[in-house]
Structures are given as structure tokens and as C-alpha cells.
CSV table of C-alpha atoms and ligand atoms in Angstrom, one decimal:
chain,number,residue,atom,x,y,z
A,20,UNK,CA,167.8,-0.2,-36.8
A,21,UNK,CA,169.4,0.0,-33.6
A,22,UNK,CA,172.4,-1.1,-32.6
A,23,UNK,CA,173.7,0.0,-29.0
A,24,UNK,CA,175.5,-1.1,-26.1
A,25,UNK,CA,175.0,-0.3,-23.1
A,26,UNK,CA,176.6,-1.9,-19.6
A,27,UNK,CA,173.1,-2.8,-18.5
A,28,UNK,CA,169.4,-3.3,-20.5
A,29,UNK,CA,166.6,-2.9,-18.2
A,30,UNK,CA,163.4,-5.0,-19.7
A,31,UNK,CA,160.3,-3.3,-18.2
A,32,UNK,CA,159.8,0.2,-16.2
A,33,UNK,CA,157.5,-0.6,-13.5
A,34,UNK,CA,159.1,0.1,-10.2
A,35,UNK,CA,161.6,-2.8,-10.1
A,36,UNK,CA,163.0,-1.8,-13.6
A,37,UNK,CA,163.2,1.6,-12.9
A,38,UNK,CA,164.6,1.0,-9.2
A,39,UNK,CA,167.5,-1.1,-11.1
A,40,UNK,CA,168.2,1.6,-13.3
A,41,UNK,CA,168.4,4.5,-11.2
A,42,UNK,CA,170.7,2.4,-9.5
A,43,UNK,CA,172.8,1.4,-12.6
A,44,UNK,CA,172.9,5.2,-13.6
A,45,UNK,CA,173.9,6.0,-10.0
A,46,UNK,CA,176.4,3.6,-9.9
A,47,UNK,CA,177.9,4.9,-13.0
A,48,UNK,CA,176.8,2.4,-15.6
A,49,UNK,CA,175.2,3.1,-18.7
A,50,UNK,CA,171.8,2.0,-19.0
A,51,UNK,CA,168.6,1.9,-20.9
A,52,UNK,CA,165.2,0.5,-20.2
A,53,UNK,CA,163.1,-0.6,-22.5
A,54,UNK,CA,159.1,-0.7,-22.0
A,55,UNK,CA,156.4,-2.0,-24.1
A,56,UNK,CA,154.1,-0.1,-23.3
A,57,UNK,CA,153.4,2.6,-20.8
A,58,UNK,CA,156.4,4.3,-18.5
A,59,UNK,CA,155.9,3.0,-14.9
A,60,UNK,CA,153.8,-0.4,-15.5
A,61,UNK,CA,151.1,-1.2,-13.2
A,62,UNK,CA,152.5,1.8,-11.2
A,63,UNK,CA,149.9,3.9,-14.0
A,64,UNK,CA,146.6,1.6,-13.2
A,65,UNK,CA,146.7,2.2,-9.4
A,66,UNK,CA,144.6,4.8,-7.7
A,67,UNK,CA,146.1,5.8,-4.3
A,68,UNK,CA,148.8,3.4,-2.9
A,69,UNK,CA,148.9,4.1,1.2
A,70,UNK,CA,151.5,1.4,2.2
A,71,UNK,CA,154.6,3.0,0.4
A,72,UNK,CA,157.0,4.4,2.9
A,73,UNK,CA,157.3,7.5,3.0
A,74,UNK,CA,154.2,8.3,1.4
A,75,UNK,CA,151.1,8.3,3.7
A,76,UNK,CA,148.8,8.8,-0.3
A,77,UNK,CA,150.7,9.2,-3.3
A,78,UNK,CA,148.7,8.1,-6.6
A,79,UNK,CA,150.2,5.3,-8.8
A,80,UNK,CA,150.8,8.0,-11.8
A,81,UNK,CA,152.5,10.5,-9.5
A,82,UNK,CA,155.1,8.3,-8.0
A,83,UNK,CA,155.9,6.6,-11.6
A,84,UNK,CA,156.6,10.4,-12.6
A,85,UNK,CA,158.6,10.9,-9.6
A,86,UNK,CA,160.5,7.2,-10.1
A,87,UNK,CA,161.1,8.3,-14.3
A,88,UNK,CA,162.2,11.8,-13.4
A,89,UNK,CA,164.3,10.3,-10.9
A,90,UNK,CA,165.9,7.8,-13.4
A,91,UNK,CA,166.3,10.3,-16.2
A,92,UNK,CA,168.4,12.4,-14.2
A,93,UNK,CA,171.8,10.1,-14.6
A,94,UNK,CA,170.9,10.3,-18.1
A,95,UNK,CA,169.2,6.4,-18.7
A,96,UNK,CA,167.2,7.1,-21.7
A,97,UNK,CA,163.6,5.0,-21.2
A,98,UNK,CA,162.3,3.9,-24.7
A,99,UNK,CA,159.0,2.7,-25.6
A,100,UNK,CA,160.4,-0.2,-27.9
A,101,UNK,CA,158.7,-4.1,-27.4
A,102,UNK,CA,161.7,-6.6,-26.7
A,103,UNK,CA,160.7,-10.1,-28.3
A,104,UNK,CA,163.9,-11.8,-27.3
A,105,UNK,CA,166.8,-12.1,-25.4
A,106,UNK,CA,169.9,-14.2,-27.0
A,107,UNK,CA,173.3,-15.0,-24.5
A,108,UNK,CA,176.6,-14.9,-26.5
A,109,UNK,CA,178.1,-15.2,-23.5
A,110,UNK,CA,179.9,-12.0,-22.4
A,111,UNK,CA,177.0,-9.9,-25.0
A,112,UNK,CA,173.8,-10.5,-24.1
A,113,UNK,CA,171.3,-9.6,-27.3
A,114,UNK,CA,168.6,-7.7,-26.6
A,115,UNK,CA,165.9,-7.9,-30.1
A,116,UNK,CA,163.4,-5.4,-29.6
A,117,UNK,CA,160.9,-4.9,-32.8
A,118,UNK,CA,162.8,-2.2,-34.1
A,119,UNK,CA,166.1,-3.7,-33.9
A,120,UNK,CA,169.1,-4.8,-31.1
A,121,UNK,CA,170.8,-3.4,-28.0
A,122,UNK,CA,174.2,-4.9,-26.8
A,123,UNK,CA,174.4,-5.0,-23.0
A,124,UNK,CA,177.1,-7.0,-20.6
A,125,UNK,CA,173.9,-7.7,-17.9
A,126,UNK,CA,170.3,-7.5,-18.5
A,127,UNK,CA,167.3,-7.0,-15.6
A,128,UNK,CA,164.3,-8.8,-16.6
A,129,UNK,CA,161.7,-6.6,-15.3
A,130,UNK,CA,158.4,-7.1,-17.0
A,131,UNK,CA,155.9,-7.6,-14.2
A,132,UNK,CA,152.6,-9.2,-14.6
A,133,UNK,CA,149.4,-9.1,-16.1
A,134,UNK,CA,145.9,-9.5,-15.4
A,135,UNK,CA,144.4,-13.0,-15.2
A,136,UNK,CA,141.1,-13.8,-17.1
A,137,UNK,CA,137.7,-15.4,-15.8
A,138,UNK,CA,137.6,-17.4,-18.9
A,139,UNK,CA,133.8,-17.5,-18.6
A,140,UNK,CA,131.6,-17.2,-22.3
A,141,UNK,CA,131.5,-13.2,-23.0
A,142,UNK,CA,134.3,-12.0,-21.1
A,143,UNK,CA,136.3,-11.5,-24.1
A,144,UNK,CA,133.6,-10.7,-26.6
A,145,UNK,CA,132.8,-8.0,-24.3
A,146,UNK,CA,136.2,-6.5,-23.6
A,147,UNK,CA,136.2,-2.8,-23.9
A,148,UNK,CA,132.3,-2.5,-23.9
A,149,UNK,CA,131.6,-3.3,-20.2
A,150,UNK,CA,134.6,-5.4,-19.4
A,151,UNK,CA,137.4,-4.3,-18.0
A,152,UNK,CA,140.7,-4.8,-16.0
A,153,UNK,CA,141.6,-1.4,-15.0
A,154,UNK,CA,139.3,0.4,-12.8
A,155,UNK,CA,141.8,3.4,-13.4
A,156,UNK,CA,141.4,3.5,-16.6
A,157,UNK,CA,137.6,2.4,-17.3
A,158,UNK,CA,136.0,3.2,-14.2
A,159,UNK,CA,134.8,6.9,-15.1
A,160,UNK,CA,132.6,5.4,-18.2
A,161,UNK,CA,130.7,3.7,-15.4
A,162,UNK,CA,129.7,7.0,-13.7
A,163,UNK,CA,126.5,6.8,-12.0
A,164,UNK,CA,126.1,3.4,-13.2
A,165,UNK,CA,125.9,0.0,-11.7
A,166,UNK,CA,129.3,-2.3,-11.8
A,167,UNK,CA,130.7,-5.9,-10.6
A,168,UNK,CA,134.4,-6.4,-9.4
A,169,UNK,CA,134.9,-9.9,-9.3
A,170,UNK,CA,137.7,-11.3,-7.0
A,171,UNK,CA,138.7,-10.8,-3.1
A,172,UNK,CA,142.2,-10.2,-2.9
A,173,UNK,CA,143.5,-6.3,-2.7
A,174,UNK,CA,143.0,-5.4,-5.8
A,175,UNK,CA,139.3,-6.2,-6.5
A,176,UNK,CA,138.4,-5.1,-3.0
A,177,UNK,CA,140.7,-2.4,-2.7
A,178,UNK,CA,139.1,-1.1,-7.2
A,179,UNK,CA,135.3,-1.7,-5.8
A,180,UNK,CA,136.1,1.2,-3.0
A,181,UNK,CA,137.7,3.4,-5.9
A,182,UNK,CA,134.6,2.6,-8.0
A,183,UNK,CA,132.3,3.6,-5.5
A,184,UNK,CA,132.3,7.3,-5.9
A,185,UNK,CA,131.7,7.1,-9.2
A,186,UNK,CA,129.3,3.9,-10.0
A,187,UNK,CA,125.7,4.1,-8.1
A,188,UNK,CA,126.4,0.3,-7.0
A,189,UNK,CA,129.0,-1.9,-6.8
A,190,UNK,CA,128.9,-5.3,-6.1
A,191,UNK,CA,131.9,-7.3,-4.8
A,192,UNK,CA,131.3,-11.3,-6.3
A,193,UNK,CA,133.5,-13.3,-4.4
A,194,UNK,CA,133.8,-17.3,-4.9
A,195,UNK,CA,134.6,-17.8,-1.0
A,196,UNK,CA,132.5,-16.4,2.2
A,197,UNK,CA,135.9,-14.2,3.3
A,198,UNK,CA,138.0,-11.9,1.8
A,199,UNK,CA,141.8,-12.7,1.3
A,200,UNK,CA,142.7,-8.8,0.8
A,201,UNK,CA,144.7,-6.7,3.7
A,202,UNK,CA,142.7,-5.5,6.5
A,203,UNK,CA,142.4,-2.1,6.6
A,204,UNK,CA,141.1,-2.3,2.7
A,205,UNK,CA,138.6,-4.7,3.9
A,206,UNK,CA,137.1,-2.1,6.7
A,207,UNK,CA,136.6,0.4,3.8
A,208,UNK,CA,134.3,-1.8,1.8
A,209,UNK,CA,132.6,-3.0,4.3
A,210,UNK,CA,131.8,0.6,5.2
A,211,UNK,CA,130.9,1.9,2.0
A,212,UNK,CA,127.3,1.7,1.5
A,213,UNK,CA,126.7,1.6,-2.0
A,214,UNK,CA,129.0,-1.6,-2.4
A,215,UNK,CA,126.8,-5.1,-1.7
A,216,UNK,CA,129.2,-8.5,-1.5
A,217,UNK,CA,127.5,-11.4,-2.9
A,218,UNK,CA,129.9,-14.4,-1.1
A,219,UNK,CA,130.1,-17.5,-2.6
A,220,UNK,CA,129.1,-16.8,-5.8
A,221,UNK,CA,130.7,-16.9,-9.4
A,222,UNK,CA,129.8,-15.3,-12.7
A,223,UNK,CA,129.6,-17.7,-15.4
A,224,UNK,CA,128.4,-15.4,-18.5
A,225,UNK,CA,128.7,-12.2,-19.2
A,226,UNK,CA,125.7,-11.4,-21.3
A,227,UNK,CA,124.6,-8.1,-24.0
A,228,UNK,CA,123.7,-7.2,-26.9
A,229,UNK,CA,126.4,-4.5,-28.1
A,230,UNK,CA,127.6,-3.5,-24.5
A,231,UNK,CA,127.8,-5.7,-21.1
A,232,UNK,CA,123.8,-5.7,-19.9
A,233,UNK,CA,124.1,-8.2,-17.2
A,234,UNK,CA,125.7,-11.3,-15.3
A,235,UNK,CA,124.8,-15.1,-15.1
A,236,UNK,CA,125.8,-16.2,-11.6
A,237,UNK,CA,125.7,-19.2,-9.2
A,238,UNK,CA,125.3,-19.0,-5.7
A,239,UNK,CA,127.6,-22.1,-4.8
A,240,UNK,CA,125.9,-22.2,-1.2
A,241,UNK,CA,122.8,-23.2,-2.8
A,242,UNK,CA,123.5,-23.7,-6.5
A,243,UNK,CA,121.2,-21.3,-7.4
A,244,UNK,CA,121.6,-19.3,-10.7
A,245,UNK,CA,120.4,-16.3,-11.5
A,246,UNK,CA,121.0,-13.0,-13.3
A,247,UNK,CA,122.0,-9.5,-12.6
A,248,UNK,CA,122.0,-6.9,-13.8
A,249,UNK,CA,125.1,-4.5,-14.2
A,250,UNK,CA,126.5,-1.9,-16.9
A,251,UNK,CA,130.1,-3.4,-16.7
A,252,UNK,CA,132.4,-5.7,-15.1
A,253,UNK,CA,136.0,-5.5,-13.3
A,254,UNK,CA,137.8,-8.7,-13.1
A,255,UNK,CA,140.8,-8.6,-10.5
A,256,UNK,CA,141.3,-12.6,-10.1
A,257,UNK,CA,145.0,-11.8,-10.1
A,258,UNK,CA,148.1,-12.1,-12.2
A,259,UNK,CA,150.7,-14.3,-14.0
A,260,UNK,CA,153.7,-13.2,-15.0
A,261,UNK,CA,154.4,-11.3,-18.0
A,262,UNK,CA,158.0,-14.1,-19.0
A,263,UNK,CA,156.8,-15.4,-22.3
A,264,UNK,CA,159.6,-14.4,-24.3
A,265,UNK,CA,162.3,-15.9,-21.7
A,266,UNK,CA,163.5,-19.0,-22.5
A,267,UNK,CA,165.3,-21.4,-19.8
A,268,UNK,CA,164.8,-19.6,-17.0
A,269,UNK,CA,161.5,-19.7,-15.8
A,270,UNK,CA,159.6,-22.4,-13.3
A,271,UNK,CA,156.1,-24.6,-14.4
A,272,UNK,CA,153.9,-21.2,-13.5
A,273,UNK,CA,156.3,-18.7,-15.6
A,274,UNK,CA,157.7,-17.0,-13.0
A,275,UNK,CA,161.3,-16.2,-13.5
A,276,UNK,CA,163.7,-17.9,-10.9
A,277,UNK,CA,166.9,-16.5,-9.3
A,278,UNK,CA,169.7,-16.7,-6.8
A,279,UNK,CA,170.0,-14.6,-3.8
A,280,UNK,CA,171.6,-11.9,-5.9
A,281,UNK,CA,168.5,-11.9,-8.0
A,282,UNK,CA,170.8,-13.9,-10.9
A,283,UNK,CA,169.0,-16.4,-13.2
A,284,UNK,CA,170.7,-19.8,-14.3
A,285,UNK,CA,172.1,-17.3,-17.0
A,286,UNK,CA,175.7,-15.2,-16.0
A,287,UNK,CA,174.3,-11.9,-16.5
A,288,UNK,CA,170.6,-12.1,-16.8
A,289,UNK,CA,168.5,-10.9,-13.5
A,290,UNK,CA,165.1,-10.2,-13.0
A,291,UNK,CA,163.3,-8.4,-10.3
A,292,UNK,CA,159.7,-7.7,-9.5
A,293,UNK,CA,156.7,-9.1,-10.0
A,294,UNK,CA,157.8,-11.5,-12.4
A,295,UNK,CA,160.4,-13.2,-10.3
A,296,UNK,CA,159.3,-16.5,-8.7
A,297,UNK,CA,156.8,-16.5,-5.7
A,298,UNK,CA,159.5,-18.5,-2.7
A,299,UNK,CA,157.3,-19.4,0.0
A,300,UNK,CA,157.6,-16.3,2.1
A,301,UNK,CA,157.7,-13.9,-0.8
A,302,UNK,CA,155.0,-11.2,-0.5
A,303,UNK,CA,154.7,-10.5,-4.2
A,304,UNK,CA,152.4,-7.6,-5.8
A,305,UNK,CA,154.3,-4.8,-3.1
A,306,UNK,CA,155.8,-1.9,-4.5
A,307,UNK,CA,158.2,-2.1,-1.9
A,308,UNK,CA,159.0,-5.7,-2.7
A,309,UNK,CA,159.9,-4.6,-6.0
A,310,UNK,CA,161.5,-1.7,-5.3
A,311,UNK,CA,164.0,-3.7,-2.6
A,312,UNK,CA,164.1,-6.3,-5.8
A,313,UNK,CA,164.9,-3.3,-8.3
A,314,UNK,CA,168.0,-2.0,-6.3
A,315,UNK,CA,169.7,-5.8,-5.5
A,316,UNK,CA,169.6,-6.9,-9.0
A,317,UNK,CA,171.2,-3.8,-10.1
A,318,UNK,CA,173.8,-4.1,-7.3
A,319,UNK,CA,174.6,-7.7,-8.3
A,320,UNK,CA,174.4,-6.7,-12.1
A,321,UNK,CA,177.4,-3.4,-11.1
A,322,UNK,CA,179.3,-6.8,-9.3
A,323,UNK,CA,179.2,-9.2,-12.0
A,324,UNK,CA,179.8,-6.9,-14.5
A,325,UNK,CA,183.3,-5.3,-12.3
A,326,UNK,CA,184.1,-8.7,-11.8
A,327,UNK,CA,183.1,-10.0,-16.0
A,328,UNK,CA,184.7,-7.1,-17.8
A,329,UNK,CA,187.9,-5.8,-15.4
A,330,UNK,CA,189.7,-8.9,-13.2
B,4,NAP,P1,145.2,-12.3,-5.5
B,4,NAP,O1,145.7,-11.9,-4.2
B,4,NAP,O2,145.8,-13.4,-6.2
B,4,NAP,O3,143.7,-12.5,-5.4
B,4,NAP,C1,142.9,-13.0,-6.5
B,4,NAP,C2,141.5,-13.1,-6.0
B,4,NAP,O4,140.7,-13.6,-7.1
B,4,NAP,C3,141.3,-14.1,-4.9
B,4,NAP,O5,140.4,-13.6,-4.0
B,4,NAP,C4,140.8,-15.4,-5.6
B,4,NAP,O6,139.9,-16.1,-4.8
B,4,NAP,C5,140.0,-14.8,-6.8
B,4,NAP,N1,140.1,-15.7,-7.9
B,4,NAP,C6,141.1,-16.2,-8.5
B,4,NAP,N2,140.8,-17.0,-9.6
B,4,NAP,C7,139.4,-16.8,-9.6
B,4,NAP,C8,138.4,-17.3,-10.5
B,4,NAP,N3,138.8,-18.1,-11.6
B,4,NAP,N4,137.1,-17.0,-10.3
B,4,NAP,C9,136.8,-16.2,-9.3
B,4,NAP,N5,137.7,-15.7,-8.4
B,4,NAP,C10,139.0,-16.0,-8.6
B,4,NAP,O7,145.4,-11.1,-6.6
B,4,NAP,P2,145.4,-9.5,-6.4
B,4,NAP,O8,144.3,-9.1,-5.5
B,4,NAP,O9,145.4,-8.9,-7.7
B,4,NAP,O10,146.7,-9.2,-5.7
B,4,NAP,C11,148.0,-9.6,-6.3
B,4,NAP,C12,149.1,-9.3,-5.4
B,4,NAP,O11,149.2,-7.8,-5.3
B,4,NAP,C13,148.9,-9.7,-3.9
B,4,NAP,O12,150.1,-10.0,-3.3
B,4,NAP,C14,148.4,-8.4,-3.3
B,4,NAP,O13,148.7,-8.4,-1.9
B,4,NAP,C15,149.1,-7.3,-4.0
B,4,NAP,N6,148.3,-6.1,-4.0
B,4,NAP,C16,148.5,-5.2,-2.9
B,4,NAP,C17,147.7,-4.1,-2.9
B,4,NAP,C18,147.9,-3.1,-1.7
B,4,NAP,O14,147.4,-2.0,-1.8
B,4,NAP,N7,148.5,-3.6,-0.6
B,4,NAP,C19,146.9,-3.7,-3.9
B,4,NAP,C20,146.7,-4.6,-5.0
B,4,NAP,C21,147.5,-5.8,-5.0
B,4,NAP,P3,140.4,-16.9,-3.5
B,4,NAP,O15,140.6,-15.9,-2.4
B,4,NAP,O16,139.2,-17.8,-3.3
B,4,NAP,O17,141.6,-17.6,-3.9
């Protein structure tokens, strides 16, 4: 059972937890973060990232290796340990993971998002055996095979071009006739001749026997429905926010809100990332974003705790 304190508790170790606590470690504090389940979150599940500063190509494993070594340097140990709640006594916040409790005078809520779901008949039955969410992870079982990304935002457009040069075919199935995705990751897919875009369409089965076989769809422009047929399926329709354990801070959608110095309603509990509500001219889903989000909440946290613990 544990029972430590620490100045600050990091919750999550994707890029905006890991920002935060190389900058509580740097600033002298002592910190831990906590992850449920893999060191550098999403950061793991992304192919080549190009719009990082400072980085023309860095892949998503190499710069979480680069962010942990970074962060274990000032001593933060990063355990792999599931927090299921966070209780405020006030000065002592309670972190309850499920092997026990850490003590810390702030905590960063940094838990990120996770993948949204198509919610069509088969899609779950069918997870792991031709449906998947990570294109990362899956996409080599689909080698020389034909696959479906369904979405148009960055990530489905930007996965199809990764799966590419491994699948024989891809096809992009998009519910609108235009793509909401940056630019320059458009250009590639439209180059790539072994993707095909079916616009206006949406899948509403996901059909088999033991492993994914093929797609119902409907073409909306015509209200056709028809079948095809694929080895597997990518679903990137995007992400909610991985908050369900935070109580009382969080808006209708889930999404943690703060202050300007990335505080919640709660003295001592920030957030930062992903996870943190979307204001209006947020660009949410950038590394960068988080890793700007990362640093100020772990500025504010070395403030309020100064100004907490030694006034
Ligand atoms: P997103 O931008 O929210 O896009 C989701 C896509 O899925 C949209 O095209 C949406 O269609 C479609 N969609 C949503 N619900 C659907 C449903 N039920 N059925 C069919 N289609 C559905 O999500 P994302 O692409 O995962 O990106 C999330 C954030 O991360 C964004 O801010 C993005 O910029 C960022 N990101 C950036 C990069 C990068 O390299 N710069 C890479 C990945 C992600 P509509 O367009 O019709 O709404």
C-alpha cells in the first residue's frame, strides 16, 4: 500500500503531464506521475508528427522517450499505477490509485482523451479482429490487405496515408464531400494512389464471420446501400476526454475547465492537455498545445503551492 507525498501528483504522462513535471522537477518540487497505461499517451500511437518545432520528423514513440528521459533526469519517478479518484482535504489533496494513496499539495489532471466509437452493429463485436483504433499499433496485420479509415479530420486522413504502404487499398469513408483535416495532410492522400475516398458515405455494419469480412454502407447522396469488401477497419471519428473519475470540475461534454493559470474550481487541482475544455479558439489535439498547457499548469501549481505552504 502506498502512502507518499509528494509537492505535486501528475495524473497522466502524455505530453502535457510530462511537460508539467519536468517542470515541477525543474523547479525543485517533488513530483510523481502516474499513468494507466502506457508512458507517453497518445504520444505512442502516432507515426511521424511533422508540425512539432524543432523537429522537421520525429516519430510519436521517439519523442515520448526523449520527453520521459527528459523527466527522469530531476528524479520524478513515472509509475504505471490507475488513479480511480481524487479526494480535496483541503491543503492534501488524495490521490487513490488501485494500489493505494499518494499525498500531494497540487495535482495536474493530465489524462488526455480517447478514441470515439461509430456505435454502428459489429464495431464492438469485432474489436481486435478487424477493428481497430490505432493504425500504429494494428496496421501491420493488414499488410498487403485491403482497409477502411473512417473519418476526415487529421487523424483518419493523416492513419489512411500511414496505412498505405502497408495495406494494398485503402479507402477513406467520409460522411461529408470535404475533408476537415490540415492541408498539407490532405495533399498526401489525395496523391497516394492506392487510397480511394468514398464522400458522403457512412458505414452502418461491420459484418464477418470470425474476423471483419466487409462493410455495409450508404451513400447519403443517393441513399444507396451497398457492401464492401475490406479485411479491417480504422475508426478515427475523434475523441472525448478521458475525466470520468473527476468530480465537480468538468463541463456537459467532460472536458475539464480551468482559469487562465490552468486552475480548476478546486485550489490546487490543474489540468492541462487534451482533457482540458475546448474555449472557442482552443486548437486542441496539438502537441504543442499541450506542451505550452504542460509547462503553465506546473508554473501556476510551483505559485500556489509557494504561496499555500510558505506566506
Ligand atoms: P476530429 O478533428 O474531431 O475529426 C473527426 C472526424 O470524424 C470528422 O471528419 C467528423 O466528420 C468525423 N466523424 C465524427 N463523428 C462521426 C460519425 N459518427 N460518423 C462518421 N464520421 C464521424 O478528430 P481527429 O481527426 O481525431 O483530430 C482531433 C484533434 O487532434 C484535432 O484538433 C486535430 O487537428 C488534432 N490532430 C492533429 C494532427 C496533426 O498531425 N496535426 C493529427 C491528428 C490529430 P465531420 O468533418 O463531418 O464533422
Amino acid at each position: 500500500m502506498q502512502n507518499e507525498e509528494y509537492d505535486v501528483v501528475v495524473v497522466g504522462s502524455g505530453p502535457a503531464g510530462l511537460t508539467s513535471a519536468l517542470y515541477a522537477g525543474r523547479s525543485g518540487r517533488s513530483c510523481i506521475v502516474l499513468e494507466k497505461l502506457s508512458i507517453g499517451g497518445q504520444l505512442t500511437l502516432i507515426d511521424v508528427i511533422e508540425n512539432y518545432p524543432g523537429f522537421k520528423r520525429i516519430s510519436g514513440p521517439e519523442l515520448a522517450k526523449r520527453l520521459e528521459e527528459q523527466v527522469r533526469e530531476y528524479n520524478v519517478p513515472i509509475r504505471i499505477e490507475e488513479v480511480t479518484k481524487i479526494v480535496d482535504k483541503g491543503e492534501r489533496k488524495i490521490v487513490n490509485t488501485v494500489e493505494g494513496e499518494y499525498i500531494g499539495k497540487a495535482v495536474i489532471i493530465a489524462t488526455g482523451t480517447k478514441p470515439k466509437q461509430l456505435n454502428v452493429p459489429g464495431e464492438r463485436e469485432f474489436y481486435g479482429r478487424g477493428v481497430s483504433y490505432c493504425a500504429l499499433c494494428d496496421g501491420y496485420f493488414f499488410k498487403n490487405k485491403v482497409v477502411a479509415v473512417v473519418g476526415g479530420g487529421d487523424s483518419a486522413v493523416k492513419e489512411a496515408v500511414y496505412l498505405s504502404n502497408l495495406a494494398k487499398k485503402v479507402y477513406i469513408i467520409h460522411r461529408r464531400n470535404s475533408f476537415r483535416a490540415e492541408k498539407e495532410i490532405q495533399k498526401k492522400a489525395f496523391a497516394t494512389e492506392n487510397i480511394e475516398i468514398l464522400w458522403s458515405t457512412v458505414v452502418t455494419s461491420v459484418n464477418g464471420s470470425n474476423f471483419v469480412e466487409s462493410l455495409s454502407l450508404k451513400d447519403l447522396k443517393n441513399n444507396r446501400e451497398y457492401t464492401l469488401p475490406v479485411d479491417g477497419l480504422f475508426i478515427y471519428v475523434g475523441f472525448s476526454p478521458s475525466t470520468e473519475i473527476f468530480e465537480g470540475v468538468k463541463n456537459e461534454e467532460g472536458f475539464i475547465v480551468v482559469d487562465g493559470n490552468m486552475m480548476t474550481s478546486i485550489p490546487g487541482i490543474f489540468a492541462a492537455g487534451d482533457c482540458v475544455v475546448q474555449f472557442k479558439e482552443r486548437a486542441w489535439g496539438q502537441i504543442s498545445v499541450c506542451v505550452g498547457d504542460g509547462a503553465k499548469a506546473a508554473i501556476s501549481a510551483d505559485e500556489y503551492i509557494s504561496k499555500m505552504f510558505t506566506e
